[in-house]
Amino acid sequence: YRPGQTIYFKGLLIDNLKEKRNISPNTPVTVTFYNTNYIQVSSLNLVTNEFGSFSGTFTAPIGGLNGRMSIQTNYGESATIMVE
């Protein structure tokens, strides 16, 4: 990604109970975007749809240090992106 570019993301929330896995419809999810120094850039409060998925966008920060940045949910899952 380039600074100022829109970053699209999509996720699926699955509930792991013992040996059974179920989707989690209508569940609140907080998604946070962190910069290279692990400082919060932005955050979104979302709700999963009837299929347990959620999506949204962030804008890559302009100025500051470029490099490896991350998108993380309040459930501890994360994805890493590169801004160059």
PDB file of N, CA, C and O in Angstrom, residues 32-84:
ATOM      1  N   THR A  32      -8.920  -2.475  14.995  1.00  0.00           N
ATOM      2  CA  THR A  32      -8.006  -1.363  15.232  1.00  0.00           C
ATOM      3  C   THR A  32      -6.837  -1.428  14.257  1.00  0.00           C
ATOM      4  O   THR A  32      -6.302  -2.508  13.996  1.00  0.00           O
ATOM      5  N   PHE A  33      -6.450  -0.267  13.751  1.00  0.00           N
ATOM      6  CA  PHE A  33      -5.330  -0.142  12.820  1.00  0.00           C
ATOM      7  C   PHE A  33      -4.156   0.482  13.564  1.00  0.00           C
ATOM      8  O   PHE A  33      -4.287   1.535  14.178  1.00  0.00           O
ATOM      9  N   TYR A  34      -3.000  -0.216  13.556  1.00  0.00           N
ATOM     10  CA  TYR A  34      -1.792   0.244  14.241  1.00  0.00           C
ATOM     11  C   TYR A  34      -0.701   0.564  13.229  1.00  0.00           C
ATOM     12  O   TYR A  34      -0.527  -0.154  12.243  1.00  0.00           O
ATOM     13  N   ASN A  35       0.077   1.616  13.515  1.00  0.00           N
ATOM     14  CA  ASN A  35       1.169   1.980  12.616  1.00  0.00           C
ATOM     15  C   ASN A  35       2.423   1.164  12.931  1.00  0.00           C
ATOM     16  O   ASN A  35       2.393   0.244  13.749  1.00  0.00           O
ATOM     17  N   THR A  36       3.535   1.528  12.305  1.00  0.00           N
ATOM     18  CA  THR A  36       4.793   0.803  12.446  1.00  0.00           C
ATOM     19  C   THR A  36       5.283   0.763  13.892  1.00  0.00           C
ATOM     20  O   THR A  36       5.893  -0.211  14.322  1.00  0.00           O
ATOM     21  N   ASN A  37       5.018   1.808  14.659  1.00  0.00           N
ATOM     22  CA  ASN A  37       5.438   1.869  16.062  1.00  0.00           C
ATOM     23  C   ASN A  37       4.393   1.300  17.011  1.00  0.00           C
ATOM     24  O   ASN A  37       4.455   1.521  18.216  1.00  0.00           O
ATOM     25  N   TYR A  38       3.424   0.584  16.493  1.00  0.00           N
ATOM     26  CA  TYR A  38       2.312  -0.011  17.234  1.00  0.00           C
ATOM     27  C   TYR A  38       1.533   1.039  18.027  1.00  0.00           C
ATOM     28  O   TYR A  38       1.120   0.835  19.159  1.00  0.00           O
ATOM     29  N   ILE A  39       1.336   2.183  17.388  1.00  0.00           N
ATOM     30  CA  ILE A  39       0.495   3.247  17.932  1.00  0.00           C
ATOM     31  C   ILE A  39      -0.816   3.215  17.158  1.00  0.00           C
ATOM     32  O   ILE A  39      -0.820   3.135  15.931  1.00  0.00           O
ATOM     33  N   GLN A  40      -1.935   3.282  17.881  1.00  0.00           N
ATOM     34  CA  GLN A  40      -3.243   3.207  17.244  1.00  0.00           C
ATOM     35  C   GLN A  40      -3.457   4.392  16.313  1.00  0.00           C
ATOM     36  O   GLN A  40      -3.324   5.533  16.713  1.00  0.00           O
ATOM     37  N   VAL A  41      -3.797   4.094  15.058  1.00  0.00           N
ATOM     38  CA  VAL A  41      -4.086   5.118  14.053  1.00  0.00           C
ATOM     39  C   VAL A  41      -5.583   5.358  13.980  1.00  0.00           C
ATOM     40  O   VAL A  41      -6.049   6.485  13.925  1.00  0.00           O
ATOM     41  N   SER A  42      -6.348   4.275  13.981  1.00  0.00           N
ATOM     42  CA  SER A  42      -7.793   4.368  13.836  1.00  0.00           C
ATOM     43  C   SER A  42      -8.440   3.102  14.390  1.00  0.00           C
ATOM     44  O   SER A  42      -7.791   2.075  14.527  1.00  0.00           O
ATOM     45  N   SER A  43      -9.745   3.201  14.686  1.00  0.00           N
ATOM     46  CA  SER A  43     -10.474   2.059  15.203  1.00  0.00           C
ATOM     47  C   SER A  43     -11.918   2.113  14.703  1.00  0.00           C
ATOM     48  O   SER A  43     -12.483   3.193  14.550  1.00  0.00           O
ATOM     49  N   LEU A  44     -12.500   0.940  14.449  1.00  0.00           N
ATOM     50  CA  LEU A  44     -13.888   0.845  13.997  1.00  0.00           C
ATOM     51  C   LEU A  44     -14.650  -0.119  14.890  1.00  0.00           C
ATOM     52  O   LEU A  44     -14.141  -1.197  15.218  1.00  0.00           O
ATOM     53  N   ASN A  45     -15.848   0.257  15.277  1.00  0.00           N
ATOM     54  CA  ASN A  45     -16.749  -0.643  15.989  1.00  0.00           C
ATOM     55  C   ASN A  45     -17.757  -1.176  14.982  1.00  0.00           C
ATOM     56  O   ASN A  45     -18.549  -0.415  14.432  1.00  0.00           O
ATOM     57  N   LEU A  46     -17.708  -2.472  14.735  1.00  0.00           N
ATOM     58  CA  LEU A  46     -18.556  -3.109  13.731  1.00  0.00           C
ATOM     59  C   LEU A  46     -19.418  -4.183  14.382  1.00  0.00           C
ATOM     60  O   LEU A  46     -19.178  -4.575  15.521  1.00  0.00           O
ATOM     61  N   VAL A  47     -20.389  -4.680  13.627  1.00  0.00           N
ATOM     62  CA  VAL A  47     -21.232  -5.799  14.051  1.00  0.00           C
ATOM     63  C   VAL A  47     -21.254  -6.803  12.900  1.00  0.00           C
ATOM     64  O   VAL A  47     -21.435  -6.422  11.742  1.00  0.00           O
ATOM     65  N   THR A  48     -21.049  -8.079  13.221  1.00  0.00           N
ATOM     66  CA  THR A  48     -21.064  -9.094  12.168  1.00  0.00           C
ATOM     67  C   THR A  48     -22.463  -9.210  11.566  1.00  0.00           C
ATOM     68  O   THR A  48     -23.460  -8.947  12.238  1.00  0.00           O
ATOM     69  N   ASN A  49     -22.520  -9.612  10.316  1.00  0.00           N
ATOM     70  CA  ASN A  49     -23.817  -9.785   9.649  1.00  0.00           C
ATOM     71  C   ASN A  49     -24.388 -11.164   9.982  1.00  0.00           C
ATOM     72  O   ASN A  49     -23.846 -11.877  10.820  1.00  0.00           O
ATOM     73  N   GLU A  50     -25.442 -11.553   9.314  1.00  0.00           N
ATOM     74  CA  GLU A  50     -26.110 -12.825   9.600  1.00  0.00           C
ATOM     75  C   GLU A  50     -25.238 -14.041   9.301  1.00  0.00           C
ATOM     76  O   GLU A  50     -25.529 -15.145   9.764  1.00  0.00           O
ATOM     77  N   PHE A  51     -24.159 -13.847   8.526  1.00  0.00           N
ATOM     78  CA  PHE A  51     -23.253 -14.938   8.183  1.00  0.00           C
ATOM     79  C   PHE A  51     -21.978 -14.917   9.017  1.00  0.00           C
ATOM     80  O   PHE A  51     -21.051 -15.684   8.780  1.00  0.00           O
ATOM     81  N   GLY A  52     -21.883 -13.983   9.975  1.00  0.00           N
ATOM     82  CA  GLY A  52     -20.723 -13.898  10.848  1.00  0.00           C
ATOM     83  C   GLY A  52     -19.555 -13.121  10.273  1.00  0.00           C
ATOM     84  O   GLY A  52     -18.467 -13.145  10.837  1.00  0.00           O
ATOM     85  N   SER A  53     -19.760 -12.413   9.164  1.00  0.00           N
ATOM     86  CA  SER A  53     -18.647 -11.667   8.572  1.00  0.00           C
ATOM     87  C   SER A  53     -18.785 -10.168   8.827  1.00  0.00           C
ATOM     88  O   SER A  53     -19.866  -9.661   9.126  1.00  0.00           O
ATOM     89  N   PHE A  54     -17.658  -9.471   8.708  1.00  0.00           N
ATOM     90  CA  PHE A  54     -17.609  -8.021   8.864  1.00  0.00           C
ATOM     91  C   PHE A  54     -16.580  -7.469   7.889  1.00  0.00           C
ATOM     92  O   PHE A  54     -15.701  -8.199   7.425  1.00  0.00           O
ATOM     93  N   SER A  55     -16.698  -6.198   7.560  1.00  0.00           N
ATOM     94  CA  SER A  55     -15.743  -5.579   6.637  1.00  0.00           C
ATOM     95  C   SER A  55     -15.700  -4.082   6.892  1.00  0.00           C
ATOM     96  O   SER A  55     -16.581  -3.515   7.527  1.00  0.00           O
ATOM     97  N   GLY A  56     -14.654  -3.455   6.371  1.00  0.00           N
ATOM     98  CA  GLY A  56     -14.505  -2.020   6.527  1.00  0.00           C
ATOM     99  C   GLY A  56     -13.270  -1.515   5.809  1.00  0.00           C
ATOM    100  O   GLY A  56     -12.620  -2.266   5.067  1.00  0.00           O
ATOM    101  N   THR A  57     -12.937  -0.254   6.036  1.00  0.00           N
ATOM    102  CA  THR A  57     -11.774   0.357   5.391  1.00  0.00           C
ATOM    103  C   THR A  57     -11.024   1.239   6.378  1.00  0.00           C
ATOM    104  O   THR A  57     -11.603   1.776   7.321  1.00  0.00           O
ATOM    105  N   PHE A  58      -9.735   1.356   6.142  1.00  0.00           N
ATOM    106  CA  PHE A  58      -8.872   2.314   6.823  1.00  0.00           C
ATOM    107  C   PHE A  58      -8.093   3.047   5.749  1.00  0.00           C
ATOM    108  O   PHE A  58      -7.994   2.573   4.614  1.00  0.00           O
ATOM    109  N   THR A  59      -7.509   4.180   6.088  1.00  0.00           N
ATOM    110  CA  THR A  59      -6.643   4.912   5.172  1.00  0.00           C
ATOM    111  C   THR A  59      -5.216   4.832   5.693  1.00  0.00           C
ATOM    112  O   THR A  59      -4.970   5.130   6.873  1.00  0.00           O
ATOM    113  N   ALA A  60      -4.294   4.420   4.838  1.00  0.00           N
ATOM    114  CA  ALA A  60      -2.884   4.344   5.233  1.00  0.00           C
ATOM    115  C   ALA A  60      -2.407   5.747   5.597  1.00  0.00           C
ATOM    116  O   ALA A  60      -2.671   6.708   4.871  1.00  0.00           O
ATOM    117  N   PRO A  61      -1.727   5.895   6.741  1.00  0.00           N
ATOM    118  CA  PRO A  61      -1.322   7.222   7.197  1.00  0.00           C
ATOM    119  C   PRO A  61      -0.333   7.897   6.252  1.00  0.00           C
ATOM    120  O   PRO A  61       0.524   7.244   5.664  1.00  0.00           O
ATOM    121  N   ILE A  62      -0.479   9.210   6.135  1.00  0.00           N
ATOM    122  CA  ILE A  62       0.424  10.030   5.325  1.00  0.00           C
ATOM    123  C   ILE A  62       1.419  10.690   6.276  1.00  0.00           C
ATOM    124  O   ILE A  62       1.025  11.242   7.305  1.00  0.00           O
ATOM    125  N   GLY A  63       2.682  10.658   5.946  1.00  0.00           N
ATOM    126  CA  GLY A  63       3.704  11.212   6.833  1.00  0.00           C
ATOM    127  C   GLY A  63       4.071  10.182   7.885  1.00  0.00           C
ATOM    128  O   GLY A  63       3.390   9.183   8.081  1.00  0.00           O
ATOM    129  N   GLY A  64       5.134  10.412   8.573  1.00  0.00           N
ATOM    130  CA  GLY A  64       5.565   9.446   9.586  1.00  0.00           C
ATOM    131  C   GLY A  64       6.307   8.293   8.953  1.00  0.00           C
ATOM    132  O   GLY A  64       6.620   8.276   7.761  1.00  0.00           O
ATOM    133  N   LEU A  65       6.589   7.306   9.759  1.00  0.00           N
ATOM    134  CA  LEU A  65       7.373   6.157   9.349  1.00  0.00           C
ATOM    135  C   LEU A  65       6.513   5.150   8.592  1.00  0.00           C
ATOM    136  O   LEU A  65       5.447   4.770   9.060  1.00  0.00           O
ATOM    137  N   ASN A  66       6.978   4.733   7.428  1.00  0.00           N
ATOM    138  CA  ASN A  66       6.304   3.686   6.659  1.00  0.00           C
ATOM    139  C   ASN A  66       6.868   2.335   7.062  1.00  0.00           C
ATOM    140  O   ASN A  66       7.897   2.244   7.712  1.00  0.00           O
ATOM    141  N   GLY A  67       6.212   1.280   6.648  1.00  0.00           N
ATOM    142  CA  GLY A  67       6.694  -0.066   6.944  1.00  0.00           C
ATOM    143  C   GLY A  67       5.558  -0.994   7.301  1.00  0.00           C
ATOM    144  O   GLY A  67       4.436  -0.845   6.837  1.00  0.00           O
ATOM    145  N   ARG A  68       5.853  -1.940   8.180  1.00  0.00           N
ATOM    146  CA  ARG A  68       4.897  -2.975   8.575  1.00  0.00           C
ATOM    147  C   ARG A  68       3.871  -2.413   9.562  1.00  0.00           C
ATOM    148  O   ARG A  68       4.231  -1.954  10.629  1.00  0.00           O
ATOM    149  N   MET A  69       2.602  -2.492   9.204  1.00  0.00           N
ATOM    150  CA  MET A  69       1.510  -2.026  10.048  1.00  0.00           C
ATOM    151  C   MET A  69       0.534  -3.181  10.247  1.00  0.00           C
ATOM    152  O   MET A  69       0.611  -4.184   9.538  1.00  0.00           O
ATOM    153  N   SER A  70      -0.365  -3.060  11.219  1.00  0.00           N
ATOM    154  CA  SER A  70      -1.250  -4.192  11.487  1.00  0.00           C
ATOM    155  C   SER A  70      -2.687  -3.756  11.730  1.00  0.00           C
ATOM    156  O   SER A  70      -2.960  -2.644  12.165  1.00  0.00           O
ATOM    157  N   ILE A  71      -3.572  -4.683  11.429  1.00  0.00           N
ATOM    158  CA  ILE A  71      -5.001  -4.535  11.697  1.00  0.00           C
ATOM    159  C   ILE A  71      -5.346  -5.653  12.665  1.00  0.00           C
ATOM    160  O   ILE A  71      -5.055  -6.825  12.405  1.00  0.00           O
ATOM    161  N   GLN A  72      -5.970  -5.300  13.810  1.00  0.00           N
ATOM    162  CA  GLN A  72      -6.218  -6.280  14.860  1.00  0.00           C
ATOM    163  C   GLN A  72      -7.645  -6.167  15.382  1.00  0.00           C
ATOM    164  O   GLN A  72      -8.185  -5.079  15.491  1.00  0.00           O
ATOM    165  N   THR A  73      -8.243  -7.312  15.720  1.00  0.00           N
ATOM    166  CA  THR A  73      -9.579  -7.318  16.316  1.00  0.00           C
ATOM    167  C   THR A  73      -9.463  -7.407  17.835  1.00  0.00           C
ATOM    168  O   THR A  73      -8.405  -7.751  18.359  1.00  0.00           O
ATOM    169  N   ASN A  74     -10.552  -7.129  18.510  1.00  0.00           N
ATOM    170  CA  ASN A  74     -10.573  -7.259  19.965  1.00  0.00           C
ATOM    171  C   ASN A  74     -10.550  -8.727  20.409  1.00  0.00           C
ATOM    172  O   ASN A  74     -10.435  -9.009  21.599  1.00  0.00           O
ATOM    173  N   TYR A  75     -10.621  -9.653  19.465  1.00  0.00           N
ATOM    174  CA  TYR A  75     -10.517 -11.083  19.774  1.00  0.00           C
ATOM    175  C   TYR A  75      -9.091 -11.584  19.624  1.00  0.00           C
ATOM    176  O   TYR A  75      -8.821 -12.782  19.725  1.00  0.00           O
ATOM    177  N   GLY A  76      -8.136 -10.672  19.340  1.00  0.00           N
ATOM    178  CA  GLY A  76      -6.725 -11.032  19.286  1.00  0.00           C
ATOM    179  C   GLY A  76      -6.201 -11.438  17.928  1.00  0.00           C
ATOM    180  O   GLY A  76      -5.006 -11.640  17.762  1.00  0.00           O
ATOM    181  N   GLU A  77      -7.059 -11.568  16.934  1.00  0.00           N
ATOM    182  CA  GLU A  77      -6.611 -11.921  15.593  1.00  0.00           C
ATOM    183  C   GLU A  77      -6.065 -10.688  14.892  1.00  0.00           C
ATOM    184  O   GLU A  77      -6.551  -9.586  15.097  1.00  0.00           O
ATOM    185  N   SER A  78      -5.041 -10.871  14.060  1.00  0.00           N
ATOM    186  CA  SER A  78      -4.457  -9.711  13.378  1.00  0.00           C
ATOM    187  C   SER A  78      -3.944 -10.075  11.987  1.00  0.00           C
ATOM    188  O   SER A  78      -3.746 -11.244  11.670  1.00  0.00           O
ATOM    189  N   ALA A  79      -3.752  -9.035  11.198  1.00  0.00           N
ATOM    190  CA  ALA A  79      -3.175  -9.174   9.856  1.00  0.00           C
ATOM    191  C   ALA A  79      -2.140  -8.062   9.700  1.00  0.00           C
ATOM    192  O   ALA A  79      -2.316  -6.959  10.232  1.00  0.00           O
ATOM    193  N   THR A  80      -1.068  -8.353   8.999  1.00  0.00           N
ATOM    194  CA  THR A  80       0.002  -7.387   8.785  1.00  0.00           C
ATOM    195  C   THR A  80      -0.029  -6.902   7.343  1.00  0.00           C
ATOM    196  O   THR A  80      -0.256  -7.686   6.426  1.00  0.00           O
ATOM    197  N   ILE A  81       0.189  -5.596   7.157  1.00  0.00           N
ATOM    198  CA  ILE A  81       0.270  -5.026   5.821  1.00  0.00           C
ATOM    199  C   ILE A  81       1.544  -4.193   5.729  1.00  0.00           C
ATOM    200  O   ILE A  81       2.111  -3.800   6.749  1.00  0.00           O
ATOM    201  N   MET A  82       1.990  -3.932   4.513  1.00  0.00           N
ATOM    202  CA  MET A  82       3.167  -3.083   4.284  1.00  0.00           C
ATOM    203  C   MET A  82       2.719  -1.781   3.639  1.00  0.00           C
ATOM    204  O   MET A  82       2.000  -1.797   2.646  1.00  0.00           O
ATOM    205  N   VAL A  83       3.169  -0.665   4.204  1.00  0.00           N
ATOM    206  CA  VAL A  83       2.942   0.650   3.617  1.00  0.00           C
ATOM    207  C   VAL A  83       4.303   1.181   3.221  1.00  0.00           C
ATOM    208  O   VAL A  83       5.191   1.340   4.057  1.00  0.00           O
ATOM    209  N   GLU A  84       4.505   1.427   1.922  1.00  0.00           N
ATOM    210  CA  GLU A  84       5.824   1.848   1.420  1.00  0.00           C
ATOM    211  C   GLU A  84       5.711   3.126   0.631  1.00  0.00           C
ATOM    212  O   GLU A  84       4.772   3.387  -0.029  1.00  0.00           O
TER     213      GLU A  84
END
